[in-house]
Short mmCIF file of C-alpha atoms in Angstrom, two decimals:
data_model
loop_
_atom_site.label_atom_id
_atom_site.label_comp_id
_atom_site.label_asym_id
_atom_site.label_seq_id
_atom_site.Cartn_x
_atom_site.Cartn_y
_atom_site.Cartn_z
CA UNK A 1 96.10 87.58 76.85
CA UNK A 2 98.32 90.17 75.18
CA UNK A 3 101.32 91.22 78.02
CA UNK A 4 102.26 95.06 78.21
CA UNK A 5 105.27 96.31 79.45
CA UNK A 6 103.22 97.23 82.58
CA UNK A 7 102.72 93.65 83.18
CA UNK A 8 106.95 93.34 84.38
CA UNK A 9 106.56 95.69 87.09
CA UNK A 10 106.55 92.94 89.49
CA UNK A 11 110.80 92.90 88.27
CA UNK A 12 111.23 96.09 89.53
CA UNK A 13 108.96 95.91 93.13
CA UNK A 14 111.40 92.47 93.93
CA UNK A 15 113.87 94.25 92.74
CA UNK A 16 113.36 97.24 94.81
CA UNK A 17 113.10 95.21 97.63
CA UNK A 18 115.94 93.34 97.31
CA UNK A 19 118.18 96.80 96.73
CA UNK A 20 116.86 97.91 100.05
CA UNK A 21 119.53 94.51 101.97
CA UNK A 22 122.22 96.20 99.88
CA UNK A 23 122.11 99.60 100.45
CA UNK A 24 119.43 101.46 102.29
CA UNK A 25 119.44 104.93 100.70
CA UNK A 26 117.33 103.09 97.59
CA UNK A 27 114.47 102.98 99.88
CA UNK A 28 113.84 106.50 98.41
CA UNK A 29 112.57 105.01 95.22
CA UNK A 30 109.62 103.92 96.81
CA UNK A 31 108.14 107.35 97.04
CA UNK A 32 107.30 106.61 93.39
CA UNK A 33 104.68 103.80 94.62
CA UNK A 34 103.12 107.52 96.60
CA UNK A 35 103.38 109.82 93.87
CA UNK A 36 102.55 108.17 91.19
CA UNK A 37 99.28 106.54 92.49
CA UNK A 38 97.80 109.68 94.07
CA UNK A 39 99.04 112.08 90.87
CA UNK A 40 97.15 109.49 88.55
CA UNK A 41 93.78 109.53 90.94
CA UNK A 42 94.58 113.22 91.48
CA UNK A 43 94.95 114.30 87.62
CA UNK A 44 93.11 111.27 85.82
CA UNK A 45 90.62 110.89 88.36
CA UNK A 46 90.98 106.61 88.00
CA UNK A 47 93.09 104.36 89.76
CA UNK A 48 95.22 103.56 86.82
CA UNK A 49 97.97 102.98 89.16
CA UNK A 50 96.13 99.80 90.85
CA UNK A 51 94.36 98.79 87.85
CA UNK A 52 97.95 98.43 85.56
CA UNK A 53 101.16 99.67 86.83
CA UNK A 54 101.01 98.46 90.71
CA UNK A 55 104.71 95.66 91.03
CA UNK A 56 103.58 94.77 94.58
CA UNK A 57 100.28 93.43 93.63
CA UNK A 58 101.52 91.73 90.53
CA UNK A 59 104.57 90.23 92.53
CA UNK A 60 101.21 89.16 95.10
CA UNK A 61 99.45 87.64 92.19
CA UNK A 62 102.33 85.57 90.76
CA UNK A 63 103.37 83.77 94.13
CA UNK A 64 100.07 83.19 94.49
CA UNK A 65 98.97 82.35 91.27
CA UNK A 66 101.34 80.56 89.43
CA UNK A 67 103.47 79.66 92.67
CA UNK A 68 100.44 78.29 94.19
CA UNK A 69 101.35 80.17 97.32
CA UNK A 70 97.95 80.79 97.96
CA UNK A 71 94.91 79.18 99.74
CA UNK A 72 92.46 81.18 97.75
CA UNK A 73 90.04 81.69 99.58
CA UNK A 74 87.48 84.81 100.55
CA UNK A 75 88.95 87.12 102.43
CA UNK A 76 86.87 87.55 106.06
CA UNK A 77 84.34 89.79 105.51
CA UNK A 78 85.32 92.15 108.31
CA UNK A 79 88.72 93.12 106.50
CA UNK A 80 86.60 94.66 103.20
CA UNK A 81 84.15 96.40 105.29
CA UNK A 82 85.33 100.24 105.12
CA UNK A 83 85.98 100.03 108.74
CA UNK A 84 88.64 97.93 108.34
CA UNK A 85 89.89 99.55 105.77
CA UNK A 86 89.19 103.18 106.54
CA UNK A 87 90.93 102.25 109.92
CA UNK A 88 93.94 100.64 108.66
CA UNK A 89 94.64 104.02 105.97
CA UNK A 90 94.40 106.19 109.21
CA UNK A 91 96.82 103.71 111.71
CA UNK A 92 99.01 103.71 108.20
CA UNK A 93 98.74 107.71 108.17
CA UNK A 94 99.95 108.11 111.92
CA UNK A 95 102.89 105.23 111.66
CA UNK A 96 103.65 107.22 108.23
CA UNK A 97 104.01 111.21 110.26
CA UNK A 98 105.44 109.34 113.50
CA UNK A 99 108.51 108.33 110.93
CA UNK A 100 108.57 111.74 109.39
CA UNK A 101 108.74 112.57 112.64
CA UNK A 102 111.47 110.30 113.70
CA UNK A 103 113.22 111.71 110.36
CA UNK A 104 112.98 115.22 111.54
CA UNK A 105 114.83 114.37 114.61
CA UNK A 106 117.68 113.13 113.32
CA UNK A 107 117.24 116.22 111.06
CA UNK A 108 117.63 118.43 113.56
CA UNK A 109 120.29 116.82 115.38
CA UNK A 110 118.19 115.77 118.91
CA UNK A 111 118.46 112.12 117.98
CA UNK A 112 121.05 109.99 116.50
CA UNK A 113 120.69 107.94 113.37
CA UNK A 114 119.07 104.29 113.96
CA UNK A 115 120.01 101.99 111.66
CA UNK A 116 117.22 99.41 112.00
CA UNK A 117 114.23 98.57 109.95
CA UNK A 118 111.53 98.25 111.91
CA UNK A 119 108.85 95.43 111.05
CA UNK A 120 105.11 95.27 111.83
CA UNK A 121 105.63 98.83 113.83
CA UNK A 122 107.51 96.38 116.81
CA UNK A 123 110.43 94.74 115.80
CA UNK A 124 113.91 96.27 115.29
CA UNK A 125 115.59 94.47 112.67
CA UNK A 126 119.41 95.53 112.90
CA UNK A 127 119.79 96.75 109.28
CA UNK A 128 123.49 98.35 109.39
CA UNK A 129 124.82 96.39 106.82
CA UNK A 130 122.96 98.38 104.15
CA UNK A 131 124.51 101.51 105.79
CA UNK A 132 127.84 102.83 104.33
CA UNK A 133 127.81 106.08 105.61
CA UNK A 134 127.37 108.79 103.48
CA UNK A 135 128.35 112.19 102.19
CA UNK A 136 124.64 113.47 102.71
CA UNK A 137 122.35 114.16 105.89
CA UNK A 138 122.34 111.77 108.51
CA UNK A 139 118.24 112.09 108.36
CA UNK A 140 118.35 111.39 104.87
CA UNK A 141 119.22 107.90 105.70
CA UNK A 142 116.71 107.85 108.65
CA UNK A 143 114.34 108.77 106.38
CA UNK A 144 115.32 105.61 103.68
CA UNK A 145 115.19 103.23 107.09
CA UNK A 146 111.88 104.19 107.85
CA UNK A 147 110.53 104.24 104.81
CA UNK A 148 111.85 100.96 103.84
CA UNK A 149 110.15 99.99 106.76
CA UNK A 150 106.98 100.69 105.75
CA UNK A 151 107.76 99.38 102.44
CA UNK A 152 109.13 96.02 104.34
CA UNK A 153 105.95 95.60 106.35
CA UNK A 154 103.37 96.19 104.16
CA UNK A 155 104.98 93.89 101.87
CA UNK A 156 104.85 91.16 104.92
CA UNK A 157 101.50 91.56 105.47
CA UNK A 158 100.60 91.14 101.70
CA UNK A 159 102.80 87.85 102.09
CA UNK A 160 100.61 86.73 104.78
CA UNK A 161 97.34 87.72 103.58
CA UNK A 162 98.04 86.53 100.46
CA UNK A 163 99.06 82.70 101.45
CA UNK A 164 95.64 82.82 103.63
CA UNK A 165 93.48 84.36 101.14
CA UNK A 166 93.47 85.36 97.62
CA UNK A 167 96.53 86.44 96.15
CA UNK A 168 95.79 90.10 95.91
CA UNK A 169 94.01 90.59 99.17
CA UNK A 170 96.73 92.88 99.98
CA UNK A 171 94.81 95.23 97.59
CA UNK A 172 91.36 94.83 99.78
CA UNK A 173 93.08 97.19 102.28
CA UNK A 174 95.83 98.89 100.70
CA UNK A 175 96.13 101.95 102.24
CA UNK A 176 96.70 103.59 98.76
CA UNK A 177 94.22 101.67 97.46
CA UNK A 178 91.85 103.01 99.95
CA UNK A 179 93.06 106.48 99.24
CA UNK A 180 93.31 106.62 95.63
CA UNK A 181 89.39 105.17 95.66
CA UNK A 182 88.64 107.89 98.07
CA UNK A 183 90.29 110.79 95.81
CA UNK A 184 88.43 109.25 92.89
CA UNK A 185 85.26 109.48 94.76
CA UNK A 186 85.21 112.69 95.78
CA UNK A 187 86.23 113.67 91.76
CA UNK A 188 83.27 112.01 90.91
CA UNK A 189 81.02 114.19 92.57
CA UNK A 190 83.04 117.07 91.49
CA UNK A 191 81.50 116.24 88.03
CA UNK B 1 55.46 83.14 75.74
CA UNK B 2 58.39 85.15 74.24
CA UNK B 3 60.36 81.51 72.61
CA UNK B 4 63.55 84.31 72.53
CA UNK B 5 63.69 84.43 76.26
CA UNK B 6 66.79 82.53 77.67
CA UNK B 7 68.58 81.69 80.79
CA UNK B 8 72.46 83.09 80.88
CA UNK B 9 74.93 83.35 83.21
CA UNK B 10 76.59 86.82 83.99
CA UNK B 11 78.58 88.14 86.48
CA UNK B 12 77.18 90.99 89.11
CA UNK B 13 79.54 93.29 91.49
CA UNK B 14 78.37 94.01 94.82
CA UNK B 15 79.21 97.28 94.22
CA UNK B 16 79.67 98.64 97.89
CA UNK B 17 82.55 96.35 98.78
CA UNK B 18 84.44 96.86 95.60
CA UNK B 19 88.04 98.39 96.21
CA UNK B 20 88.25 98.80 92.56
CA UNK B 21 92.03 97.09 92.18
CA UNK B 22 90.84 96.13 88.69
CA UNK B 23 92.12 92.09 89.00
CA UNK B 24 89.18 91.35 86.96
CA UNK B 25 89.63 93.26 84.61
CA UNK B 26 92.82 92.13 83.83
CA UNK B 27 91.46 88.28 83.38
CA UNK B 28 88.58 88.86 81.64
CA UNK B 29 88.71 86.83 78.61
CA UNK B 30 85.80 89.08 76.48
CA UNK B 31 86.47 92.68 77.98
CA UNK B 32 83.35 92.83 79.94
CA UNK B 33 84.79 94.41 82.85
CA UNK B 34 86.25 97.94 83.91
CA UNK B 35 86.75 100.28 86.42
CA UNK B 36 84.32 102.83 86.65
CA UNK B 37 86.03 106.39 87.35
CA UNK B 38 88.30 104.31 89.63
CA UNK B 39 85.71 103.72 91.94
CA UNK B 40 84.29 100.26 91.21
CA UNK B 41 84.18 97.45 88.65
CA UNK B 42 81.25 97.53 86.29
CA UNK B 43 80.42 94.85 83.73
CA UNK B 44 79.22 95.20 80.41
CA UNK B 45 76.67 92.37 79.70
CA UNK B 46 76.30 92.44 76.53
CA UNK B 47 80.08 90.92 76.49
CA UNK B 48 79.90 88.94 79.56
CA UNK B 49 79.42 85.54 79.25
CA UNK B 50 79.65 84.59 82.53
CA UNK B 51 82.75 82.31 82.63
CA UNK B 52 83.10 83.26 86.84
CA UNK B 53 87.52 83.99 85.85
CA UNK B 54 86.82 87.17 87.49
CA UNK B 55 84.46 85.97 90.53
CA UNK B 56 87.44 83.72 90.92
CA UNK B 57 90.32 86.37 91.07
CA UNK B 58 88.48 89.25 92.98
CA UNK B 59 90.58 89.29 95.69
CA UNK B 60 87.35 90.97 97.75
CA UNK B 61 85.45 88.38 96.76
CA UNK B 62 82.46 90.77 95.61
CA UNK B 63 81.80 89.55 91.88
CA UNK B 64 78.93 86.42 91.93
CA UNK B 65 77.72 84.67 88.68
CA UNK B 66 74.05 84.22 88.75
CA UNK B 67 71.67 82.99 85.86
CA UNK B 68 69.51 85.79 84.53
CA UNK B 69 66.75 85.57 82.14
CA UNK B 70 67.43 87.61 78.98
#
Protein backbone atom coordinates (compact mmCIF):
# COMPACT_ATOMS: atom_id res chain seq x y z
CA UNK A 1 0.00 0.00 0.00
CA UNK A 2 1.00 3.50 -1.07
CA UNK A 3 2.88 5.31 2.30
CA UNK A 4 1.98 9.11 2.95
CA UNK A 5 3.95 11.34 4.76
CA UNK A 6 1.38 10.82 7.58
CA UNK A 7 2.46 7.33 7.80
CA UNK A 8 6.22 8.70 9.65
CA UNK A 9 4.52 10.23 12.44
CA UNK A 10 5.48 7.43 14.57
CA UNK A 11 9.41 9.40 14.07
CA UNK A 12 8.22 12.24 15.63
CA UNK A 13 5.89 10.58 18.79
CA UNK A 14 9.50 8.45 19.70
CA UNK A 15 11.03 11.27 19.07
CA UNK A 16 9.01 13.41 21.27
CA UNK A 17 9.37 11.09 23.83
CA UNK A 18 12.76 10.68 23.83
CA UNK A 19 13.27 14.82 23.91
CA UNK A 20 11.24 14.76 27.05
CA UNK A 21 14.91 12.59 29.10
CA UNK A 22 16.78 15.56 27.62
CA UNK A 23 15.10 18.45 28.44
CA UNK A 24 11.69 18.69 29.96
CA UNK A 25 10.33 22.03 28.68
CA UNK A 26 9.61 19.93 25.12
CA UNK A 27 6.87 18.27 26.90
CA UNK A 28 4.91 21.35 25.64
CA UNK A 29 4.79 19.94 22.17
CA UNK A 30 2.49 17.47 23.17
CA UNK A 31 -0.38 19.85 23.42
CA UNK A 32 -0.39 19.36 19.64
CA UNK A 33 -1.61 15.56 20.19
CA UNK A 34 -4.87 17.91 22.18
CA UNK A 35 -5.36 20.47 19.73
CA UNK A 36 -5.06 19.03 16.83
CA UNK A 37 -7.38 15.99 17.44
CA UNK A 38 -10.27 17.92 18.99
CA UNK A 39 -9.89 21.06 16.25
CA UNK A 40 -10.15 18.27 13.45
CA UNK A 41 -13.43 16.51 15.25
CA UNK A 42 -14.42 20.07 16.21
CA UNK A 43 -14.15 21.75 12.56
CA UNK A 44 -14.23 18.52 10.25
CA UNK A 45 -16.55 16.74 12.30
CA UNK A 46 -14.29 13.14 11.66
CA UNK A 47 -11.60 11.78 13.56
CA UNK A 48 -9.02 12.41 10.95
CA UNK A 49 -6.59 12.74 13.66
CA UNK A 50 -6.99 8.86 14.75
CA UNK A 51 -7.78 7.64 11.43
CA UNK A 52 -4.17 9.20 9.74
CA UNK A 53 -2.01 11.50 11.62
CA UNK A 54 -2.04 9.79 15.31
CA UNK A 55 2.46 8.83 16.01
CA UNK A 56 1.45 7.04 19.24
CA UNK A 57 -0.77 4.57 17.65
CA UNK A 58 1.43 4.04 14.67
CA UNK A 59 4.59 3.72 17.01
CA UNK A 60 1.80 0.95 18.90
CA UNK A 61 1.24 -0.74 15.63
CA UNK A 62 4.88 -1.14 14.53
CA UNK A 63 6.23 -2.79 17.87
CA UNK A 64 3.52 -4.77 17.64
CA UNK A 65 3.28 -5.53 14.22
CA UNK A 66 6.39 -5.84 12.65
CA UNK A 67 8.32 -6.20 16.12
CA UNK A 68 6.07 -8.94 17.00
CA UNK A 69 5.69 -7.33 20.39
CA UNK A 70 2.32 -8.33 20.51
CA UNK A 71 0.14 -11.32 21.63
CA UNK A 72 -2.70 -10.30 19.43
CA UNK A 73 -5.29 -11.16 20.87
CA UNK A 74 -9.05 -9.62 21.66
CA UNK A 75 -8.99 -7.21 23.93
CA UNK A 76 -11.44 -8.24 27.19
CA UNK A 77 -14.62 -7.25 26.42
CA UNK A 78 -15.12 -5.14 29.53
CA UNK A 79 -12.33 -2.55 28.38
CA UNK A 80 -14.53 -1.60 24.92
CA UNK A 81 -17.71 -1.41 26.71
CA UNK A 82 -18.37 2.55 27.05
CA UNK A 83 -18.10 2.11 30.70
CA UNK A 84 -14.75 1.44 30.57
CA UNK A 85 -14.08 3.79 28.38
CA UNK A 86 -16.41 6.62 29.32
CA UNK A 87 -14.82 6.04 32.84
CA UNK A 88 -11.29 6.08 31.97
CA UNK A 89 -11.88 9.79 29.72
CA UNK A 90 -13.42 11.15 33.04
CA UNK A 91 -10.45 9.62 35.70
CA UNK A 92 -8.11 11.07 32.61
CA UNK A 93 -10.13 14.52 32.86
CA UNK A 94 -9.65 14.85 36.77
CA UNK A 95 -5.72 13.58 36.76
CA UNK A 96 -5.55 16.19 33.68
CA UNK A 97 -7.25 19.60 36.06
CA UNK A 98 -5.50 18.08 39.33
CA UNK A 99 -2.04 18.88 37.22
CA UNK A 100 -3.33 22.16 35.99
CA UNK A 101 -3.92 22.50 39.29
CA UNK A 102 -0.60 21.50 40.58
CA UNK A 103 0.70 23.99 37.71
CA UNK A 104 -1.21 26.84 39.11
CA UNK A 105 0.46 26.43 42.36
CA UNK A 106 3.69 26.74 41.47
CA UNK A 107 2.18 29.63 39.42
CA UNK A 108 1.26 31.40 42.12
CA UNK A 109 4.13 30.85 44.22
CA UNK A 110 2.35 28.50 47.26
CA UNK A 111 4.32 25.50 46.09
CA UNK A 112 7.74 24.93 44.89
CA UNK A 113 8.68 23.40 41.58
CA UNK A 114 8.81 19.37 41.61
CA UNK A 115 10.92 18.06 39.31
CA UNK A 116 9.56 14.51 38.97
CA UNK A 117 7.51 12.77 36.41
CA UNK A 118 5.03 11.04 37.86
CA UNK A 119 4.01 7.50 36.34
CA UNK A 120 0.67 5.64 36.49
CA UNK A 121 -0.68 8.75 38.83
CA UNK A 122 1.75 6.94 41.87
CA UNK A 123 5.18 6.88 41.22
CA UNK A 124 7.66 9.81 41.42
CA UNK A 125 10.24 9.31 38.96
CA UNK A 126 13.13 11.86 39.91
CA UNK A 127 13.33 13.63 36.51
CA UNK A 128 15.89 16.64 37.35
CA UNK A 129 18.23 15.83 34.89
CA UNK A 130 15.99 17.20 32.12
CA UNK A 131 15.78 20.41 34.23
CA UNK A 132 18.31 23.23 33.45
CA UNK A 133 16.70 25.94 34.97
CA UNK A 134 15.33 28.47 33.02
CA UNK A 135 14.83 32.11 32.20
CA UNK A 136 10.91 31.57 32.20
CA UNK A 137 8.21 30.75 35.01
CA UNK A 138 8.97 28.23 37.39
CA UNK A 139 5.21 26.78 36.60
CA UNK A 140 6.01 26.71 33.12
CA UNK A 141 8.25 23.85 33.80
CA UNK A 142 5.71 22.30 36.28
CA UNK A 143 3.45 22.42 33.74
CA UNK A 144 6.03 20.43 30.99
CA UNK A 145 6.60 17.75 34.13
CA UNK A 146 3.14 17.07 34.40
CA UNK A 147 2.26 16.98 31.20
CA UNK A 148 5.00 14.77 30.20
CA UNK A 149 3.61 12.75 32.71
CA UNK A 150 0.60 12.16 31.26
CA UNK A 151 2.24 11.81 28.02
CA UNK A 152 4.74 9.12 29.84
CA UNK A 153 1.88 7.09 31.27
CA UNK A 154 -0.43 6.82 28.74
CA UNK A 155 2.28 5.80 26.56
CA UNK A 156 3.05 2.87 29.32
CA UNK A 157 -0.17 1.70 29.34
CA UNK A 158 -0.36 1.49 25.45
CA UNK A 159 3.02 -0.55 25.93
CA UNK A 160 1.27 -2.88 28.13
CA UNK A 161 -1.94 -3.23 26.49
CA UNK A 162 -0.44 -3.54 23.44
CA UNK A 163 2.06 -6.66 24.27
CA UNK A 164 -1.27 -8.34 25.86
CA UNK A 165 -3.59 -7.53 23.18
CA UNK A 166 -3.66 -6.13 19.80
CA UNK A 167 -1.26 -3.64 18.95
CA UNK A 168 -3.53 -0.66 18.89
CA UNK A 169 -5.69 -1.46 21.84
CA UNK A 170 -4.38 1.62 23.27
CA UNK A 171 -6.86 3.24 20.79
CA UNK A 172 -10.00 1.09 22.35
CA UNK A 173 -9.80 3.57 25.28
CA UNK A 174 -7.94 6.50 24.32
CA UNK A 175 -9.22 9.13 26.13
CA UNK A 176 -9.05 11.34 22.93
CA UNK A 177 -10.25 8.75 21.09
CA UNK A 178 -13.24 8.56 23.26
CA UNK A 179 -13.63 12.29 23.04
CA UNK A 180 -13.07 13.04 19.54
CA UNK A 181 -15.91 10.05 18.81
CA UNK A 182 -18.05 11.80 21.28
CA UNK A 183 -17.63 15.43 19.56
CA UNK A 184 -18.27 13.68 16.26
CA UNK A 185 -21.40 12.26 17.60
CA UNK A 186 -22.98 14.95 18.86
CA UNK A 187 -22.07 16.84 15.15
CA UNK A 188 -23.86 14.21 13.69
CA UNK A 189 -27.02 14.94 15.13
CA UNK A 190 -26.39 18.54 14.64
CA UNK A 191 -27.00 17.64 10.92
CA UNK B 1 -33.98 -21.26 -8.12
CA UNK B 2 -32.11 -18.00 -8.95
CA UNK B 3 -28.56 -20.16 -10.53
CA UNK B 4 -26.96 -16.28 -9.86
CA UNK B 5 -27.31 -16.66 -6.15
CA UNK B 6 -23.86 -17.22 -4.41
CA UNK B 7 -22.24 -17.65 -1.12
CA UNK B 8 -19.44 -14.75 -0.29
CA UNK B 9 -17.62 -13.79 2.43
CA UNK B 10 -17.78 -10.10 3.75
CA UNK B 11 -16.88 -8.44 6.63
CA UNK B 12 -19.69 -6.88 9.22
CA UNK B 13 -18.88 -4.16 12.14
CA UNK B 14 -20.62 -4.50 15.27
CA UNK B 15 -21.26 -1.14 15.09
CA UNK B 16 -21.87 -0.26 18.89
CA UNK B 17 -18.39 -1.20 20.05
CA UNK B 18 -16.59 0.53 17.27
CA UNK B 19 -14.13 3.35 18.58
CA UNK B 20 -13.73 4.34 15.07
CA UNK B 21 -9.56 4.49 15.17
CA UNK B 22 -9.80 3.63 11.47
CA UNK B 23 -6.90 0.54 11.65
CA UNK B 24 -8.96 -1.09 9.10
CA UNK B 25 -9.15 1.15 7.02
CA UNK B 26 -5.72 1.63 6.69
CA UNK B 27 -5.16 -2.33 5.72
CA UNK B 28 -7.78 -2.79 3.58
CA UNK B 29 -6.42 -4.11 0.46
CA UNK B 30 -9.77 -3.04 -1.94
CA UNK B 31 -10.95 0.24 -0.06
CA UNK B 32 -14.00 -1.25 1.37
CA UNK B 33 -13.76 0.35 4.59
CA UNK B 34 -14.16 3.97 6.16
CA UNK B 35 -15.04 5.91 8.90
CA UNK B 36 -18.36 7.11 8.94
CA UNK B 37 -18.51 10.90 10.19
CA UNK B 38 -15.82 9.69 12.64
CA UNK B 39 -18.11 7.72 14.44
CA UNK B 40 -17.75 4.14 13.20
CA UNK B 41 -16.31 1.96 10.44
CA UNK B 42 -18.68 1.11 7.64
CA UNK B 43 -17.93 -1.27 4.78
CA UNK B 44 -18.79 -0.99 1.35
CA UNK B 45 -19.70 -4.50 -0.01
CA UNK B 46 -19.72 -4.14 -3.17
CA UNK B 47 -15.68 -3.86 -2.72
CA UNK B 48 -15.30 -6.15 0.11
CA UNK B 49 -14.17 -9.34 -0.55
CA UNK B 50 -13.91 -10.57 2.64
CA UNK B 51 -10.15 -11.28 3.06
CA UNK B 52 -10.73 -10.89 7.34
CA UNK B 53 -7.02 -8.19 7.14
CA UNK B 54 -9.24 -5.90 8.90
CA UNK B 55 -11.14 -8.43 11.41
CA UNK B 56 -7.54 -9.21 12.09
CA UNK B 57 -6.18 -5.63 12.93
CA UNK B 58 -9.31 -4.13 14.74
CA UNK B 59 -7.76 -3.59 17.75
CA UNK B 60 -11.61 -3.78 19.39
CA UNK B 61 -12.03 -6.77 17.89
CA UNK B 62 -15.63 -5.75 16.47
CA UNK B 63 -15.25 -6.58 12.58
CA UNK B 64 -16.41 -10.61 11.91
CA UNK B 65 -16.34 -12.22 8.37
CA UNK B 66 -19.41 -14.20 7.81
CA UNK B 67 -20.64 -15.90 4.47
CA UNK B 68 -23.67 -14.14 3.04
CA UNK B 69 -25.75 -15.18 0.22
CA UNK B 70 -25.71 -12.61 -2.61
Amino acid sequence: MKKHWYDYLWIASLTYLILGFFNILFAWLGLLCFFIPLLISLIKGTKGYCNRYCGRGQLFALLGGRFGLSRKKDIPRWMKSKWFRYGFLTFFFVMFFQMLWNTYLVFSGVQDLRQVVTLLWTFKLPWHWAYHGTWIHLGVAQFAFGFYSVMLTSTVLGLVTMVFFKPRSWCVYCPMGTMTQLICKAKKKDV
Amino acid sequence: MDTKTKKRRKAFVDTNDCVACGCCVKVCPKHAMEIWKGVMAKVDMERCVGCGKCAKECPASVIEVKEVLL
